[in-house]
Amino acid sequence: MTKIKKFKRGWIGGKTRLIVSSPFGVWRKLPHYKEKRKHNGIDINISQGTPLYAPVSGTLKCSFEEKGAGLYLTIVSDDIKFFFMHMSKTVISVNGSKIVKEGDLIGYSGGAKGDKNAGGSTGPHLHFEARQKPYSKSKAFNPIVFFSDTLVDRNGNTYSKETQSI
C-alpha cells in the first residue's frame, strides 16, 4: 500500500480554499456522451488561466483528447498517475515530457466552453484525477485525500478528507 502524502497548500493558483463543482464518483450525463458516466476525478471551480504548479515531483507528460479531456497533463509519481484536464496552456508541447519538481509551474487552467483545448468541458474548471498502476480508469480513486487546502461544495460546506492508504 502506498501512503498518501498531502500536497502543499496553494498549488492551484496560490488558492487555499477551493470549490468542488463536481465530486468524485457521481454519475452524470454530459452533452458529448450518450449515456451517464461515473466521474473519475474532482472538478475544481477556478477561472481560466489560473496557474497550476506541480503538487508532486515526477514525469510530466502532455496529451490532447478532442472530446473528453481536451489539452491535459499527467504526472507519474511513485505508483500514482495524476491527471490535470482541460488546460488552456502547458509548459510542454503535446506529446512532450519532462521531469518536474514539486512547485514547478506546469500550465494554466482552462475549460471554457468552445475553447479548442477544453475538450468536452462545459465551463472553466480543473478536472483533477488520480489512478493507481496500471493507470486504467478502473484504478481511479478519490483524489480528495491529497489536498491540504480547504475544499468546499458550492454551498460552502466543507468536504471531509479522511487519511487513508491506497
PDB file of C-alpha atoms in Angstrom:
ATOM      1  CA  MET A   1       0.000   0.000   0.000  1.00  0.00           C
ATOM      2  CA  THR A   2       1.160   3.499  -0.858  1.00  0.00           C
ATOM      3  CA  LYS A   3       0.908   6.057   1.927  1.00  0.00           C
ATOM      4  CA  ILE A   4      -0.884   9.250   0.941  1.00  0.00           C
ATOM      5  CA  LYS A   5       1.326  12.347   1.034  1.00  0.00           C
ATOM      6  CA  LYS A   6      -0.678  15.563   1.334  1.00  0.00           C
ATOM      7  CA  PHE A   7       0.079  18.263  -1.222  1.00  0.00           C
ATOM      8  CA  LYS A   8       1.400  21.621  -0.049  1.00  0.00           C
ATOM      9  CA  ARG A   9      -1.279  24.278   0.092  1.00  0.00           C
ATOM     10  CA  GLY A  10      -1.770  26.655  -2.817  1.00  0.00           C
ATOM     11  CA  TRP A  11      -0.624  24.540  -5.787  1.00  0.00           C
ATOM     12  CA  ILE A  12      -3.711  25.719  -7.691  1.00  0.00           C
ATOM     13  CA  GLY A  13      -3.014  29.393  -8.322  1.00  0.00           C
ATOM     14  CA  GLY A  14      -1.972  30.057  -4.728  1.00  0.00           C
ATOM     15  CA  LYS A  15      -5.553  29.444  -3.579  1.00  0.00           C
ATOM     16  CA  THR A  16      -6.074  27.595  -0.304  1.00  0.00           C
ATOM     17  CA  ARG A  17      -9.899  27.470  -0.373  1.00  0.00           C
ATOM     18  CA  LEU A  18     -11.209  25.620  -3.409  1.00  0.00           C
ATOM     19  CA  ILE A  19     -14.753  24.997  -4.624  1.00  0.00           C
ATOM     20  CA  VAL A  20     -15.508  21.453  -5.814  1.00  0.00           C
ATOM     21  CA  SER A  21     -18.072  21.784  -8.597  1.00  0.00           C
ATOM     22  CA  SER A  22     -18.350  18.042  -9.257  1.00  0.00           C
ATOM     23  CA  PRO A  23     -17.165  15.424  -6.741  1.00  0.00           C
ATOM     24  CA  PHE A  24     -15.602  12.030  -7.361  1.00  0.00           C
ATOM     25  CA  GLY A  25     -17.852   9.062  -8.068  1.00  0.00           C
ATOM     26  CA  VAL A  26     -21.055  10.819  -9.162  1.00  0.00           C
ATOM     27  CA  TRP A  27     -22.878   9.528 -12.215  1.00  0.00           C
ATOM     28  CA  ARG A  28     -23.588  12.301 -14.684  1.00  0.00           C
ATOM     29  CA  LYS A  29     -24.680  12.880 -18.249  1.00  0.00           C
ATOM     30  CA  LEU A  30     -22.601  15.323 -20.257  1.00  0.00           C
ATOM     31  CA  PRO A  31     -23.573  16.732 -23.647  1.00  0.00           C
ATOM     32  CA  HIS A  32     -20.774  14.940 -25.531  1.00  0.00           C
ATOM     33  CA  TYR A  33     -21.661  11.455 -24.188  1.00  0.00           C
ATOM     34  CA  LYS A  34     -24.782   9.438 -24.965  1.00  0.00           C
ATOM     35  CA  GLU A  35     -25.049   7.783 -21.553  1.00  0.00           C
ATOM     36  CA  LYS A  36     -24.270   8.615 -17.932  1.00  0.00           C
ATOM     37  CA  ARG A  37     -20.689   8.075 -16.863  1.00  0.00           C
ATOM     38  CA  LYS A  38     -19.004   7.853 -13.499  1.00  0.00           C
ATOM     39  CA  HIS A  39     -16.887  10.911 -12.678  1.00  0.00           C
ATOM     40  CA  ASN A  40     -13.386   9.591 -12.006  1.00  0.00           C
ATOM     41  CA  GLY A  41     -11.941  12.782 -10.559  1.00  0.00           C
ATOM     42  CA  ILE A  42     -12.987  16.021  -8.909  1.00  0.00           C
ATOM     43  CA  ASP A  43     -13.695  19.290 -10.665  1.00  0.00           C
ATOM     44  CA  ILE A  44     -12.283  22.424  -9.057  1.00  0.00           C
ATOM     45  CA  ASN A  45     -14.093  25.640  -9.964  1.00  0.00           C
ATOM     46  CA  ILE A  46     -11.339  28.095 -10.996  1.00  0.00           C
ATOM     47  CA  SER A  47     -11.001  30.822 -13.595  1.00  0.00           C
ATOM     48  CA  GLN A  48      -9.467  30.085 -16.960  1.00  0.00           C
ATOM     49  CA  GLY A  49      -5.778  30.976 -16.910  1.00  0.00           C
ATOM     50  CA  THR A  50      -5.175  30.085 -13.240  1.00  0.00           C
ATOM     51  CA  PRO A  51      -1.528  28.946 -12.886  1.00  0.00           C
ATOM     52  CA  LEU A  52      -1.032  25.346 -11.776  1.00  0.00           C
ATOM     53  CA  TYR A  53       2.093  24.146 -10.017  1.00  0.00           C
ATOM     54  CA  ALA A  54       3.259  20.541  -9.769  1.00  0.00           C
ATOM     55  CA  PRO A  55       1.884  19.207  -6.481  1.00  0.00           C
ATOM     56  CA  VAL A  56       4.445  16.356  -6.638  1.00  0.00           C
ATOM     57  CA  SER A  57       7.744  15.621  -8.356  1.00  0.00           C
ATOM     58  CA  GLY A  58       7.692  13.185 -11.253  1.00  0.00           C
ATOM     59  CA  THR A  59       7.462  12.758 -15.007  1.00  0.00           C
ATOM     60  CA  LEU A  60       5.193  15.338 -16.659  1.00  0.00           C
ATOM     61  CA  LYS A  61       3.547  14.468 -19.998  1.00  0.00           C
ATOM     62  CA  CYS A  62       1.186  16.444 -22.209  1.00  0.00           C
ATOM     63  CA  SER A  63      -1.608  14.971 -24.355  1.00  0.00           C
ATOM     64  CA  PHE A  64      -4.707  16.073 -26.233  1.00  0.00           C
ATOM     65  CA  GLU A  65      -8.122  14.389 -26.498  1.00  0.00           C
ATOM     66  CA  GLU A  66     -10.641  16.276 -28.595  1.00  0.00           C
ATOM     67  CA  LYS A  67     -13.956  15.299 -26.949  1.00  0.00           C
ATOM     68  CA  GLY A  68     -13.183  14.478 -23.325  1.00  0.00           C
ATOM     69  CA  ALA A  69     -10.092  15.797 -21.545  1.00  0.00           C
ATOM     70  CA  GLY A  70      -9.012  18.377 -24.115  1.00  0.00           C
ATOM     71  CA  LEU A  71      -5.442  19.556 -23.519  1.00  0.00           C
ATOM     72  CA  TYR A  72      -4.233  17.704 -20.434  1.00  0.00           C
ATOM     73  CA  LEU A  73      -1.192  16.878 -18.361  1.00  0.00           C
ATOM     74  CA  THR A  74      -0.215  13.846 -16.333  1.00  0.00           C
ATOM     75  CA  ILE A  75       2.424  13.452 -13.665  1.00  0.00           C
ATOM     76  CA  VAL A  76       3.593   9.973 -12.726  1.00  0.00           C
ATOM     77  CA  SER A  77       4.979   9.919  -9.207  1.00  0.00           C
ATOM     78  CA  ASP A  78       5.731   6.632  -7.439  1.00  0.00           C
ATOM     79  CA  ASP A  79       2.821   4.325  -8.350  1.00  0.00           C
ATOM     80  CA  ILE A  80       0.260   7.082  -8.952  1.00  0.00           C
ATOM     81  CA  LYS A  81      -0.619   8.948 -12.138  1.00  0.00           C
ATOM     82  CA  PHE A  82      -2.209  12.368 -11.627  1.00  0.00           C
ATOM     83  CA  PHE A  83      -4.344  13.936 -14.380  1.00  0.00           C
ATOM     84  CA  PHE A  84      -4.898  17.679 -14.909  1.00  0.00           C
ATOM     85  CA  MET A  85      -7.560  18.093 -17.601  1.00  0.00           C
ATOM     86  CA  HIS A  86      -8.986  20.985 -19.656  1.00  0.00           C
ATOM     87  CA  MET A  87      -5.800  23.076 -19.637  1.00  0.00           C
ATOM     88  CA  SER A  88      -5.578  26.343 -21.592  1.00  0.00           C
ATOM     89  CA  LYS A  89      -1.757  26.278 -21.846  1.00  0.00           C
ATOM     90  CA  THR A  90       1.019  23.962 -20.692  1.00  0.00           C
ATOM     91  CA  VAL A  91       4.782  24.344 -20.213  1.00  0.00           C
ATOM     92  CA  ILE A  92       5.429  21.477 -22.649  1.00  0.00           C
ATOM     93  CA  SER A  93       4.021  20.675 -26.067  1.00  0.00           C
ATOM     94  CA  VAL A  94       1.557  17.886 -26.883  1.00  0.00           C
ATOM     95  CA  ASN A  95       3.329  14.511 -26.732  1.00  0.00           C
ATOM     96  CA  GLY A  96       6.206  16.128 -24.850  1.00  0.00           C
ATOM     97  CA  SER A  97       7.530  15.047 -21.467  1.00  0.00           C
ATOM     98  CA  LYS A  98       9.950  16.294 -18.831  1.00  0.00           C
ATOM     99  CA  ILE A  99      10.913  15.761 -15.213  1.00  0.00           C
ATOM    100  CA  VAL A 100       9.325  18.280 -12.831  1.00  0.00           C
ATOM    101  CA  LYS A 101       9.891  19.070  -9.197  1.00  0.00           C
ATOM    102  CA  GLU A 102       7.164  19.870  -6.706  1.00  0.00           C
ATOM    103  CA  GLY A 103       6.287  23.550  -7.092  1.00  0.00           C
ATOM    104  CA  ASP A 104       7.308  23.916 -10.764  1.00  0.00           C
ATOM    105  CA  LEU A 105       4.820  25.738 -12.999  1.00  0.00           C
ATOM    106  CA  ILE A 106       3.147  23.143 -15.249  1.00  0.00           C
ATOM    107  CA  GLY A 107       0.477  25.185 -17.037  1.00  0.00           C
ATOM    108  CA  TYR A 108      -2.734  27.171 -16.828  1.00  0.00           C
ATOM    109  CA  SER A 109      -6.294  26.017 -16.270  1.00  0.00           C
ATOM    110  CA  GLY A 110      -8.894  26.196 -19.000  1.00  0.00           C
ATOM    111  CA  GLY A 111     -12.213  24.553 -19.612  1.00  0.00           C
ATOM    112  CA  ALA A 112     -14.116  27.470 -21.161  1.00  0.00           C
ATOM    113  CA  LYS A 113     -16.853  26.016 -23.362  1.00  0.00           C
ATOM    114  CA  GLY A 114     -15.906  26.370 -27.004  1.00  0.00           C
ATOM    115  CA  ASP A 115     -12.165  26.737 -26.348  1.00  0.00           C
ATOM    116  CA  LYS A 116     -10.275  24.352 -28.657  1.00  0.00           C
ATOM    117  CA  ASN A 117      -8.262  22.998 -25.700  1.00  0.00           C
ATOM    118  CA  ALA A 118     -11.274  22.457 -23.404  1.00  0.00           C
ATOM    119  CA  GLY A 119     -12.372  19.102 -24.823  1.00  0.00           C
ATOM    120  CA  GLY A 120     -15.864  18.295 -23.563  1.00  0.00           C
ATOM    121  CA  SER A 121     -15.789  20.833 -20.726  1.00  0.00           C
ATOM    122  CA  THR A 122     -18.940  22.862 -20.115  1.00  0.00           C
ATOM    123  CA  GLY A 123     -17.231  25.696 -18.217  1.00  0.00           C
ATOM    124  CA  PRO A 124     -13.926  26.852 -16.686  1.00  0.00           C
ATOM    125  CA  HIS A 125     -12.516  24.389 -14.149  1.00  0.00           C
ATOM    126  CA  LEU A 126      -9.718  21.925 -13.466  1.00  0.00           C
ATOM    127  CA  HIS A 127     -10.547  18.230 -13.578  1.00  0.00           C
ATOM    128  CA  PHE A 128      -8.087  16.515 -11.222  1.00  0.00           C
ATOM    129  CA  GLU A 129      -7.814  12.729 -11.117  1.00  0.00           C
ATOM    130  CA  ALA A 130      -5.564  10.076  -9.548  1.00  0.00           C
ATOM    131  CA  ARG A 131      -5.071   6.479 -10.695  1.00  0.00           C
ATOM    132  CA  GLN A 132      -3.023   3.554  -9.409  1.00  0.00           C
ATOM    133  CA  LYS A 133      -0.999   1.286 -11.679  1.00  0.00           C
ATOM    134  CA  PRO A 134      -1.840   0.114 -14.324  1.00  0.00           C
ATOM    135  CA  TYR A 135      -3.449   3.596 -14.575  1.00  0.00           C
ATOM    136  CA  SER A 136      -6.726   2.468 -16.165  1.00  0.00           C
ATOM    137  CA  LYS A 137      -9.996   4.304 -15.407  1.00  0.00           C
ATOM    138  CA  SER A 138     -10.984   1.380 -13.162  1.00  0.00           C
ATOM    139  CA  LYS A 139      -7.967   2.241 -10.977  1.00  0.00           C
ATOM    140  CA  ALA A 140      -9.151   5.825 -10.352  1.00  0.00           C
ATOM    141  CA  PHE A 141      -9.689   6.738  -6.700  1.00  0.00           C
ATOM    142  CA  ASN A 142     -10.894   9.828  -4.886  1.00  0.00           C
ATOM    143  CA  PRO A 143      -8.048  12.376  -5.084  1.00  0.00           C
ATOM    144  CA  ILE A 144      -9.518  14.452  -2.258  1.00  0.00           C
ATOM    145  CA  VAL A 145      -7.155  12.621   0.106  1.00  0.00           C
ATOM    146  CA  PHE A 146      -4.162  14.532  -1.296  1.00  0.00           C
ATOM    147  CA  PHE A 147      -5.493  18.019  -0.564  1.00  0.00           C
ATOM    148  CA  SER A 148      -4.399  20.038   2.434  1.00  0.00           C
ATOM    149  CA  ASP A 149      -6.291  23.042   1.013  1.00  0.00           C
ATOM    150  CA  THR A 150      -9.844  23.615   2.236  1.00  0.00           C
ATOM    151  CA  LEU A 151     -12.335  22.058  -0.171  1.00  0.00           C
ATOM    152  CA  VAL A 152     -15.947  23.223  -0.126  1.00  0.00           C
ATOM    153  CA  ASP A 153     -19.018  22.497  -2.197  1.00  0.00           C
ATOM    154  CA  ARG A 154     -20.983  25.219  -3.989  1.00  0.00           C
ATOM    155  CA  ASN A 155     -22.925  25.923  -0.782  1.00  0.00           C
ATOM    156  CA  GLY A 156     -19.762  26.439   1.264  1.00  0.00           C
ATOM    157  CA  ASN A 157     -19.953  23.084   3.101  1.00  0.00           C
ATOM    158  CA  THR A 158     -16.502  21.644   3.842  1.00  0.00           C
ATOM    159  CA  TYR A 159     -15.577  18.211   2.457  1.00  0.00           C
ATOM    160  CA  SER A 160     -14.287  15.601   4.893  1.00  0.00           C
ATOM    161  CA  LYS A 161     -10.828  14.288   3.990  1.00  0.00           C
ATOM    162  CA  GLU A 162     -10.132  11.046   5.788  1.00  0.00           C
ATOM    163  CA  THR A 163      -6.495   9.907   5.848  1.00  0.00           C
ATOM    164  CA  GLN A 164      -6.214   6.613   4.007  1.00  0.00           C
ATOM    165  CA  SER A 165      -3.809   4.302   2.248  1.00  0.00           C
ATOM    166  CA  ILE A 166      -4.250   3.015  -1.251  1.00  0.00           C
TER     167      ILE A 166
END
